[in-house]
Short mmCIF file of C-alpha atoms and ligand atoms in Angstrom, two decimals:
data_model
loop_
_atom_site.label_atom_id
_atom_site.label_comp_id
_atom_site.label_asym_id
_atom_site.label_seq_id
_atom_site.Cartn_x
_atom_site.Cartn_y
_atom_site.Cartn_z
CA UNK A 1 0.00 0.00 0.00
CA UNK A 2 1.33 3.46 -0.82
CA UNK A 3 1.45 6.41 1.56
CA UNK A 4 -1.20 8.42 -0.31
CA UNK A 5 -3.68 5.61 0.22
CA UNK A 6 -2.75 5.24 3.88
CA UNK A 7 -3.33 8.93 4.43
CA UNK A 8 -6.68 8.78 2.67
CA UNK A 9 -7.79 5.81 4.78
CA UNK A 10 -6.92 7.62 7.99
CA UNK A 11 -8.57 10.86 6.83
CA UNK A 12 -11.79 9.00 6.04
CA UNK A 13 -11.80 7.17 9.35
CA UNK A 14 -11.11 10.42 11.20
CA UNK A 15 -14.02 12.08 9.39
CA UNK A 16 -16.44 9.33 10.41
CA UNK A 17 -15.10 8.86 13.95
CA UNK A 18 -14.97 12.45 15.23
CA UNK A 19 -14.21 11.45 18.81
CA UNK A 20 -11.59 8.69 18.68
CA UNK A 21 -11.40 7.82 22.36
CA UNK A 22 -11.57 4.82 24.65
CA UNK A 23 -15.00 3.50 25.56
CA UNK A 24 -13.79 2.72 29.05
CA UNK A 25 -15.08 5.18 31.64
CA UNK A 26 -12.36 6.88 33.68
CA UNK A 27 -11.50 10.23 35.20
CA UNK A 28 -7.86 9.83 36.25
CA UNK A 29 -4.79 7.90 35.01
CA UNK A 30 -5.19 5.48 37.93
CA UNK A 31 -8.83 4.80 37.07
CA UNK A 32 -7.80 4.18 33.46
CA UNK A 33 -5.04 1.82 34.54
CA UNK A 34 -7.47 -0.21 36.66
CA UNK A 35 -10.06 -0.23 33.86
CA UNK A 36 -7.55 -1.35 31.23
CA UNK A 37 -6.31 -4.20 33.44
CA UNK A 38 -9.90 -5.30 34.06
CA UNK A 39 -10.70 -5.12 30.34
CA UNK A 40 -8.27 -7.87 29.28
CA UNK A 41 -10.43 -10.52 27.61
CA UNK A 42 -13.55 -8.75 28.87
CA UNK A 43 -15.90 -6.19 27.32
CA UNK A 44 -15.60 -2.47 28.00
CA UNK A 45 -19.31 -2.49 28.84
CA UNK A 46 -18.84 -5.09 31.56
CA UNK A 47 -15.85 -3.21 32.96
CA UNK A 48 -17.75 0.11 32.99
CA UNK A 49 -20.59 -1.53 34.90
CA UNK A 50 -18.20 -2.77 37.58
CA UNK A 51 -16.13 0.41 37.84
CA UNK A 52 -19.29 2.55 38.09
CA UNK A 53 -19.67 1.01 41.55
CA UNK A 54 -16.00 0.58 42.41
CA UNK A 55 -14.60 4.04 41.61
CA UNK A 56 -16.96 6.08 43.84
CA UNK A 57 -15.72 3.90 46.72
CA UNK A 58 -12.08 3.39 45.73
CA UNK A 59 -10.30 5.23 42.91
CA UNK A 60 -6.81 5.69 44.41
CA UNK A 61 -4.09 3.17 45.26
CA UNK A 62 -4.61 3.82 48.99
CA UNK A 63 -8.36 3.29 48.80
CA UNK A 64 -7.93 0.08 46.76
CA UNK A 65 -5.48 -1.24 49.36
CA UNK A 66 -7.92 -0.33 52.10
CA UNK A 67 -10.59 -2.42 50.36
CA UNK A 68 -8.33 -5.48 50.47
CA UNK A 69 -8.50 -8.51 48.18
CA UNK A 70 -11.91 -9.79 49.21
CA UNK A 71 -13.37 -6.29 49.22
CA UNK A 72 -12.07 -5.55 45.73
CA UNK A 73 -13.28 -8.88 44.36
CA UNK A 74 -16.83 -8.06 45.45
CA UNK A 75 -16.83 -5.22 42.90
CA UNK A 76 -15.18 -7.04 40.02
CA UNK A 77 -16.42 -10.61 40.35
CA UNK A 78 -18.57 -10.29 37.20
CA UNK A 79 -15.38 -9.84 35.15
CA UNK A 80 -13.34 -12.72 33.71
CA UNK A 81 -10.12 -13.65 35.54
CA UNK A 82 -11.12 -11.36 38.41
CA UNK A 83 -9.02 -13.28 40.93
CA UNK A 84 -5.71 -12.60 39.20
CA UNK A 85 -6.80 -9.11 38.15
CA UNK A 86 -7.59 -8.27 41.80
CA UNK A 87 -4.15 -9.48 42.88
CA UNK A 88 -2.44 -7.43 40.18
CA UNK A 89 -4.40 -4.26 41.03
CA UNK A 90 -3.58 -4.61 44.73
CA UNK A 91 0.10 -5.31 44.07
CA UNK A 92 0.49 -2.39 41.68
CA UNK A 93 -1.36 -0.10 44.09
CA UNK A 94 1.24 -0.94 46.73
CA UNK A 95 4.08 -0.16 44.30
CA UNK A 96 2.47 3.11 43.18
CA UNK A 97 2.25 4.21 46.80
CA UNK A 98 5.74 3.04 47.77
CA UNK A 99 7.66 4.13 44.67
CA UNK A 100 5.65 6.74 42.80
CA UNK A 101 3.92 8.83 45.44
CA UNK A 102 0.58 7.24 44.58
CA UNK A 103 0.73 8.43 40.96
CA UNK A 104 0.76 6.47 37.72
CA UNK A 105 4.22 6.81 36.15
CA UNK A 106 4.58 8.30 32.68
CA UNK A 107 7.34 6.12 31.22
CA UNK A 108 7.02 2.75 29.52
CA UNK A 109 9.77 1.25 31.62
CA UNK A 110 8.08 2.16 34.92
CA UNK A 111 4.66 1.12 33.68
CA UNK A 112 5.83 -2.27 32.43
CA UNK A 113 7.48 -2.91 35.81
CA UNK A 114 4.02 -2.91 37.42
CA UNK A 115 2.27 -6.28 38.01
CA UNK A 116 -0.26 -7.11 35.28
CA UNK A 117 1.00 -4.35 32.98
CA UNK A 118 2.42 -5.54 29.67
CA UNK A 119 3.46 -3.67 26.57
CA UNK A 120 -0.10 -3.14 25.30
CA UNK A 121 -1.47 -1.83 28.61
CA UNK A 122 1.52 0.48 29.03
CA UNK A 123 0.99 1.81 25.50
CA UNK A 124 -2.70 2.46 26.13
CA UNK A 125 -1.88 4.41 29.31
CA UNK A 126 0.86 6.45 27.60
CA UNK A 127 -1.46 7.25 24.70
CA UNK A 128 -4.78 7.76 26.42
CA UNK A 129 -3.90 9.07 29.87
CA UNK A 130 -0.80 11.04 28.94
CA UNK A 131 -1.43 11.99 25.31
CA UNK A 132 1.74 10.43 23.91
CA UNK A 133 1.87 9.34 20.26
CA UNK A 134 2.22 5.68 21.16
CA UNK A 135 0.39 3.05 19.12
CA UNK A 136 -0.94 0.11 21.13
CA UNK A 137 -1.97 -2.86 19.00
CA UNK A 138 -4.85 -5.02 20.20
CA UNK A 139 -6.73 -7.77 18.32
CA UNK A 140 -8.98 -5.24 16.53
CA UNK A 141 -6.05 -3.17 15.32
CA UNK A 142 -4.10 -6.27 14.34
CA UNK A 143 -7.04 -7.44 12.20
CA UNK A 144 -7.75 -4.07 10.56
CA UNK A 145 -4.09 -3.30 9.85
CA UNK A 146 -3.68 -6.68 8.16
CA UNK A 147 -6.95 -6.78 6.24
CA UNK A 148 -6.70 -3.28 4.83
CA UNK A 149 -3.01 -3.50 4.06
CA UNK A 150 -2.33 -0.44 6.20
CA UNK A 151 0.44 -2.19 8.14
CA UNK A 152 0.51 -5.95 7.66
CA UNK A 153 2.40 -8.08 10.16
CA UNK A 154 2.58 -11.63 11.48
CA UNK A 155 2.31 -10.56 15.10
CA UNK A 156 1.29 -7.48 17.12
CA UNK A 157 4.85 -6.21 17.38
CA UNK A 158 5.31 -6.28 13.60
CA UNK A 159 2.03 -4.42 13.14
CA UNK A 160 3.03 -1.89 15.80
CA UNK A 161 6.37 -1.27 14.06
CA UNK A 162 4.59 -0.97 10.70
CA UNK A 163 2.10 1.56 12.03
CA UNK A 164 4.88 3.56 13.66
CA UNK A 165 6.72 3.61 10.35
CA UNK A 166 3.84 4.29 7.97
CA UNK A 167 1.24 6.31 9.86
CA UNK A 168 1.72 10.04 9.18
CA UNK A 169 2.62 12.03 12.31
CA UNK A 170 -0.68 13.91 12.27
CA UNK A 171 -2.53 10.63 12.95
CA UNK A 172 -0.08 8.95 15.36
CA UNK A 173 -1.98 9.93 18.50
CA UNK A 174 -5.45 8.98 17.24
CA UNK A 175 -4.74 5.97 15.04
CA UNK A 176 -5.04 3.59 18.00
CA UNK A 177 -8.65 4.52 18.72
CA UNK A 178 -9.58 5.06 15.06
CA UNK A 179 -8.60 1.49 14.22
CA UNK A 180 -10.06 -0.05 17.38
CA UNK A 181 -13.44 1.57 16.82
CA UNK A 182 -13.40 0.72 13.11
CA UNK A 183 -12.57 -2.88 13.99
CA UNK A 184 -15.14 -3.09 16.76
CA UNK A 185 -18.09 -1.78 14.77
CA UNK A 186 -17.37 -2.17 11.04
CA UNK A 187 -14.40 -4.40 10.26
CA UNK A 188 -15.64 -6.99 12.72
CA UNK A 189 -13.89 -10.33 13.06
CA UNK A 190 -16.32 -12.85 11.60
CA UNK A 191 -18.04 -11.02 8.76
CA UNK A 192 -16.73 -7.51 8.10
CA UNK A 193 -19.41 -4.97 7.18
CA UNK A 194 -17.74 -3.97 3.94
CA UNK A 195 -21.06 -2.78 2.46
CA UNK A 196 -21.16 0.10 4.94
CA UNK A 197 -17.42 0.65 5.23
CA UNK A 198 -16.17 4.13 4.33
CA UNK A 199 -12.81 2.79 3.19
CA UNK A 200 -14.08 -0.16 1.14
CA UNK A 201 -12.68 1.27 -2.11
CA UNK A 202 -9.23 1.72 -0.55
CA UNK A 203 -9.04 -1.47 1.52
CA UNK A 204 -6.94 -4.26 0.00
CA UNK A 205 -8.68 -7.17 1.75
CA UNK A 206 -9.39 -9.79 -0.94
CA UNK A 207 -12.38 -11.34 0.87
CA UNK A 208 -14.69 -8.36 1.36
CA UNK A 209 -18.25 -9.27 2.27
CA UNK A 210 -21.64 -7.57 1.92
CA UNK A 211 -20.69 -5.43 -1.07
CA UNK A 212 -23.44 -4.72 -3.61
S1 SF4 B 1 -13.74 -3.03 3.33
FE1 SF4 B 1 -14.30 -4.68 4.72
S2 SF4 B 1 -12.35 -5.70 5.21
FE2 SF4 B 1 -11.88 -3.66 4.40
S3 SF4 B 1 -11.74 -2.31 6.19
FE3 SF4 B 1 -13.81 -2.17 5.41
S4 SF4 B 1 -14.95 -3.68 6.61
FE4 SF4 B 1 -12.77 -4.18 6.83
#
C-alpha cells in the first residue's frame, strides 16, 4: 500500500469517527489503569458496569489497598479472571504508593514494571492518559491493519512497528482509537461490514463481504 492511500484511509476514518477515544469510563490515570487491566479478555461495557460502583468507593491506590483482596473482588467478580486481576491491582497499588507517590508513572519502563501491565497496557496508558503518540496494537487493530493492508504483520509487534513507520505524524496519536473503533463496529472479526465501510474502495482485503 502506498502512503497516499494510507493517508486517505486515515482521513476518512477520522471524518467518520470524530471522537476517537476509549469507551472505558475513567477520570484519572489510575482509574484508566485499573479499567484497562480489568478489560483484558472482557468487554468495556462489563468493565464500565463494575467500575461505576468501584470508583466512587475506591479510585486511588490507597483506597484500593484499604478495600483489600476480598473487598475488591466483590466489585469485580462479574469480570473474567477477576481473581488474578484483583491481585495485580492490589500489588500495583502498593508499588504506586511506595515508589511513585501514589501516581501512575509516565514512562514505559516504569509502567511495564508494574504487576499485570504488559506492553499493550503500558501503550494504552501512555497514549490515552498522557497523550503520547504511542500506538498500542490489540486484536482489533491487528485485524484491521492486516486486512486493509495499512500495516501488515505476522504478530502485534510487527504491526506496531509498521504503524509507527507508515502512519503520518498527524494521525499517530489517534490511530489507535480510530482502528479499534473501526474494527469493533465495522471491520468486525467474523463477517466484516464492507457494504457500509467508508474505506471499502481503498481497503486491500481480498475477501470483502456484503458489497453490492
Ligand atoms: S472493506 Fe471490509 S475488510 Fe476492508 S476495512 Fe472495510 S470492513 Fe474491513
